[in-house]
PDB file of C-alpha atoms in Angstrom:
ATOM      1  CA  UNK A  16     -64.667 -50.395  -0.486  1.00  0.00           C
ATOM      2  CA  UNK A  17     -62.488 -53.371  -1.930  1.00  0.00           C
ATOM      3  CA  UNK A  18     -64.802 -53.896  -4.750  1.00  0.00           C
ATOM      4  CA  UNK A  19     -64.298 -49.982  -5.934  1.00  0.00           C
ATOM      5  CA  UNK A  20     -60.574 -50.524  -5.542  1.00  0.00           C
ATOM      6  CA  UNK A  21     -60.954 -53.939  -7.534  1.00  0.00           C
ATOM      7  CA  UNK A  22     -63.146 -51.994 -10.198  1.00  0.00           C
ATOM      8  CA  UNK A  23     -60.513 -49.273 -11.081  1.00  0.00           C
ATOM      9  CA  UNK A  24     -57.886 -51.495 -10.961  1.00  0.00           C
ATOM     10  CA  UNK A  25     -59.854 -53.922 -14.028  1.00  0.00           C
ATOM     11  CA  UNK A  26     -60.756 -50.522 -15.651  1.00  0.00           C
ATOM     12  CA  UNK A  27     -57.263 -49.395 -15.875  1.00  0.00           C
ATOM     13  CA  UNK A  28     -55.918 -52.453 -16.782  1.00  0.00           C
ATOM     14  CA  UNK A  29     -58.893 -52.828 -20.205  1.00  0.00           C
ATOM     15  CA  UNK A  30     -58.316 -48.738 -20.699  1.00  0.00           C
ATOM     16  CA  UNK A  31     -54.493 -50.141 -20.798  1.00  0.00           C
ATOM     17  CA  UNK A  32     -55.548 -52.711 -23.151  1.00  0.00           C
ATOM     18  CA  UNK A  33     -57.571 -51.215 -25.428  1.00  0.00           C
ATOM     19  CA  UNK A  34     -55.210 -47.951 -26.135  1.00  0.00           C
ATOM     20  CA  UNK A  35     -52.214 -50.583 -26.494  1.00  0.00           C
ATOM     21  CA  UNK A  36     -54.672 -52.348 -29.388  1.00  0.00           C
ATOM     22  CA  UNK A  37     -55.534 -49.244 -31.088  1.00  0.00           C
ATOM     23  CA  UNK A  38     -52.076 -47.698 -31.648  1.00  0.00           C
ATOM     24  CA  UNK A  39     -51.405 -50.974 -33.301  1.00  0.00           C
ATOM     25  CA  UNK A  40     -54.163 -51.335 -35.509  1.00  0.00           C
ATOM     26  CA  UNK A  41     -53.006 -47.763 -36.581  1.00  0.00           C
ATOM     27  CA  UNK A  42     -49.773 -48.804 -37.573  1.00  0.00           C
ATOM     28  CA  UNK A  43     -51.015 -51.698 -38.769  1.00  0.00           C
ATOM     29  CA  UNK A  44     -53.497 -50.184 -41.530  1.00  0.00           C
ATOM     30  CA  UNK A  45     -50.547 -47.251 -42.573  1.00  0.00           C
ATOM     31  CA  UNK A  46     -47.884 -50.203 -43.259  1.00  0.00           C
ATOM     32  CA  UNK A  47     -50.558 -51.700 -45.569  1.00  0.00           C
ATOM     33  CA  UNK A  48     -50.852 -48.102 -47.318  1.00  0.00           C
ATOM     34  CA  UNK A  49     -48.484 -48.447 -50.521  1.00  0.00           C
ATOM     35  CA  UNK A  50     -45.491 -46.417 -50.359  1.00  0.00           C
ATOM     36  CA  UNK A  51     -46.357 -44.254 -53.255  1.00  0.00           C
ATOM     37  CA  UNK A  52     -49.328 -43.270 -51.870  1.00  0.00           C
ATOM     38  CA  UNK A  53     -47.621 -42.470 -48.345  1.00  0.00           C
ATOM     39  CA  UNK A  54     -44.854 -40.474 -50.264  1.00  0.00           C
ATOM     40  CA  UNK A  55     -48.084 -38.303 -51.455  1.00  0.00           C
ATOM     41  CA  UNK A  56     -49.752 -37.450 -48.539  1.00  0.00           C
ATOM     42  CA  UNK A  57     -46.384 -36.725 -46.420  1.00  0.00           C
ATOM     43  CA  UNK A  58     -45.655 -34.016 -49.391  1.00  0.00           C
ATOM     44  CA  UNK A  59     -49.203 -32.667 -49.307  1.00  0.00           C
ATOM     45  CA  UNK A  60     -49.435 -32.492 -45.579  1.00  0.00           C
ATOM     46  CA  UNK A  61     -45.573 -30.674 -45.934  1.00  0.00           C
ATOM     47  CA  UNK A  62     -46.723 -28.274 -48.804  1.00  0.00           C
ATOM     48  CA  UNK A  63     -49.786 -27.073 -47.309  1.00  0.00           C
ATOM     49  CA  UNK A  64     -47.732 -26.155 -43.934  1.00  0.00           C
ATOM     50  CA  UNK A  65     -44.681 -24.483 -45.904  1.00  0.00           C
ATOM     51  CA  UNK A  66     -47.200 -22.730 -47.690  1.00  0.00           C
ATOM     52  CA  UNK A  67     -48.673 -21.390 -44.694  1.00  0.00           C
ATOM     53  CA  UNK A  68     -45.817 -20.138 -43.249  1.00  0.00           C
ATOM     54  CA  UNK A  69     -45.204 -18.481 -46.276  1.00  0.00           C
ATOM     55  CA  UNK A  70     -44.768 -14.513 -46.369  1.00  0.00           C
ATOM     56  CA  UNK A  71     -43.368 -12.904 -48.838  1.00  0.00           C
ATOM     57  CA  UNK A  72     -43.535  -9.165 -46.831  1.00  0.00           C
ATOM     58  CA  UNK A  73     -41.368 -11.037 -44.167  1.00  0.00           C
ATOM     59  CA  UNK A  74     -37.358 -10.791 -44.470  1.00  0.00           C
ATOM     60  CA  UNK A  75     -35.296 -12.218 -47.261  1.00  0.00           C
ATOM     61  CA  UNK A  76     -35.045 -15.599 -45.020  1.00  0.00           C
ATOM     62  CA  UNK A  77     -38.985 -16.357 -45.919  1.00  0.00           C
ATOM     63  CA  UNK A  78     -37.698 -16.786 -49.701  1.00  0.00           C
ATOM     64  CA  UNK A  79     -35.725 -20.100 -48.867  1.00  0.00           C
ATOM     65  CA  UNK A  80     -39.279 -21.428 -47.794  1.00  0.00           C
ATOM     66  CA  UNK A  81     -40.186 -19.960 -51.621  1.00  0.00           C
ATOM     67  CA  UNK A  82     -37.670 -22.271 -53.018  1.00  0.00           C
ATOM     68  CA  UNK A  83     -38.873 -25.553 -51.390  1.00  0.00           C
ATOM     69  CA  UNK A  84     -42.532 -24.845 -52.131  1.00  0.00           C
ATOM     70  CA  UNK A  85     -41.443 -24.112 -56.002  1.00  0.00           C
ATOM     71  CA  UNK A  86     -39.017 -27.781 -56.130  1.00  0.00           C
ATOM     72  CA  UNK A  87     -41.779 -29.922 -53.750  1.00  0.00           C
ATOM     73  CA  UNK A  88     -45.509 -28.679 -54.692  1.00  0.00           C
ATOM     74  CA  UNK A  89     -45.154 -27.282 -57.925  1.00  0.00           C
ATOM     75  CA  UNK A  90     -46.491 -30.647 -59.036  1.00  0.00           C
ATOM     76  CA  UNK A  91     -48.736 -31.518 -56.495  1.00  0.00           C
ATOM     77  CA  UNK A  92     -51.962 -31.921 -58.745  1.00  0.00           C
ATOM     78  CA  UNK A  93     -50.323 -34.186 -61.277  1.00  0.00           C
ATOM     79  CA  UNK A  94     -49.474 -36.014 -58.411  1.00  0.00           C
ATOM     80  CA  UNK A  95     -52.602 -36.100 -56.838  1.00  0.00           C
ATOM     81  CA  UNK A  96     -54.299 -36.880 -59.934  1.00  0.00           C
ATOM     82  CA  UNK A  97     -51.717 -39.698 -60.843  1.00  0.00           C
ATOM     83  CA  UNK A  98     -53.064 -41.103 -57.339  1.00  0.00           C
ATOM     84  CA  UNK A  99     -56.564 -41.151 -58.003  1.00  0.00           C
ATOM     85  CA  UNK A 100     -56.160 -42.552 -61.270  1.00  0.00           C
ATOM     86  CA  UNK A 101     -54.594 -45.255 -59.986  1.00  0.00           C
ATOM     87  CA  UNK A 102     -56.320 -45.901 -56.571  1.00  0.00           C
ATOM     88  CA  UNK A 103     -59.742 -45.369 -58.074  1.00  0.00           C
ATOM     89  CA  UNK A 104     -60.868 -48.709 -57.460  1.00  0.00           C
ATOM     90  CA  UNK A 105     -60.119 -48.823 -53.494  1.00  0.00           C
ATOM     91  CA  UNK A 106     -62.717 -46.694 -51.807  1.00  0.00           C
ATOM     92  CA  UNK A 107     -60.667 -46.114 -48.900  1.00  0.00           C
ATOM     93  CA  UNK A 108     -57.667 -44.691 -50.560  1.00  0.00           C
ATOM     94  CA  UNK A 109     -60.028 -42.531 -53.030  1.00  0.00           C
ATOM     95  CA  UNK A 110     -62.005 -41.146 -50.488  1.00  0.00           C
ATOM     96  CA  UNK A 111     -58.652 -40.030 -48.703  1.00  0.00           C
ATOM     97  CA  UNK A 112     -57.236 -38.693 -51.739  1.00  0.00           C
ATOM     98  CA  UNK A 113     -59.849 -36.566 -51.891  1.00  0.00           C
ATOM     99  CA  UNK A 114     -59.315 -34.424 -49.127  1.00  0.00           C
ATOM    100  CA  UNK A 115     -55.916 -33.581 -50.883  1.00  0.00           C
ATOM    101  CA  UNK A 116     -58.212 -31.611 -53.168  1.00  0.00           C
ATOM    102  CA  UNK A 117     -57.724 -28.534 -50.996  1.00  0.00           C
ATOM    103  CA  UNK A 118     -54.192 -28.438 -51.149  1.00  0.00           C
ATOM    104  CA  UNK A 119     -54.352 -28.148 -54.579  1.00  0.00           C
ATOM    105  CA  UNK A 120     -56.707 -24.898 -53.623  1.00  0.00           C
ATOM    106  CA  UNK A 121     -54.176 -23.830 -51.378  1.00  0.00           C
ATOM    107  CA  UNK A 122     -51.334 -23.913 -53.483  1.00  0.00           C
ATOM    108  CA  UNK A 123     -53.442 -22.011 -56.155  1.00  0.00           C
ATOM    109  CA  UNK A 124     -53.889 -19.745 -53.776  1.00  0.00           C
ATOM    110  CA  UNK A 125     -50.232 -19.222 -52.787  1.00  0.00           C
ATOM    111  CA  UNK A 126     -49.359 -18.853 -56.680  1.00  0.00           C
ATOM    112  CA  UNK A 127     -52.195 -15.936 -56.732  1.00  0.00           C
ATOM    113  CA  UNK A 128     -50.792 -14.240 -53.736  1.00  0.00           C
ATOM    114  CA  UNK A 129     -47.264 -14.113 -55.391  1.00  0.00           C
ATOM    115  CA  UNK A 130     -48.731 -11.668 -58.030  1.00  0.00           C
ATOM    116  CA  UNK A 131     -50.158  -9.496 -55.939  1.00  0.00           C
ATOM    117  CA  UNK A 132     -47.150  -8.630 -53.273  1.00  0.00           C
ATOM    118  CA  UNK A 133     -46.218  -5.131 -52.880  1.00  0.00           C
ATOM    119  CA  UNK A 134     -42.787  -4.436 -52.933  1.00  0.00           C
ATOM    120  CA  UNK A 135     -41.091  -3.704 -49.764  1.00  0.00           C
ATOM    121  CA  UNK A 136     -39.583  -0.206 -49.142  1.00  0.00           C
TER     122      UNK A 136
END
């Protein structure tokens, strides 16, 4: 009965251990991400959820959420392009760039949808 006790106690303690060293290798490996490059993917991440929350047949107040997808994504694939351009030679920041490629697909996709909104009545 001890030895059980003992047992959790030492798996606690490594599960303790173990969690503590991977939230710091985490933060570790984004402060060696370049700032640029962080910039870009907090703006992605933020234009693909204003975009999605996006509705133009909603009330007047959805059209502030217009503005700031118009001033922060309307450049979003020079910018991503910019990036791989000039992180093509790390692996690891290309192959993360590249899931930024459907944000681009998604903001096409918004600018569509803005031609084809009925008026509301």
């Amino acid at each position: 009965m001890k030895n059980k006790y003992t047992f959790r106690i030492i798996l606690m303690v490594l599960f303790t251990l173990n969690s503590s060293l991977l939230f710091a290798a985490d933060k570790v490996i984004l402060e060696k991400i370049p700032q640029d490059l962080q910039d870009f993917f907090e703006t992605a991440e933020a234009c693909e959820g204003w975009i999605s929350n996006f509705d133009p047949r909603l009330d007047k107040t959805t059209y502030s959420i217009e503005g700031v997808i118009k001033e922060n994504c309307s450049d979003i694939e020079t910018e991503l392009s910019t990036m791989k351009t000039k992180y093509k030679n790390n692996k690891d920041y290309s192959a993360r760039l590249t899931v930024y490629d459907d944000t681009i697909i998604i903001y096409d996709e918004y600018k569509r949808s803005l031609h084809h909104v009925e008026p509301q009545q």
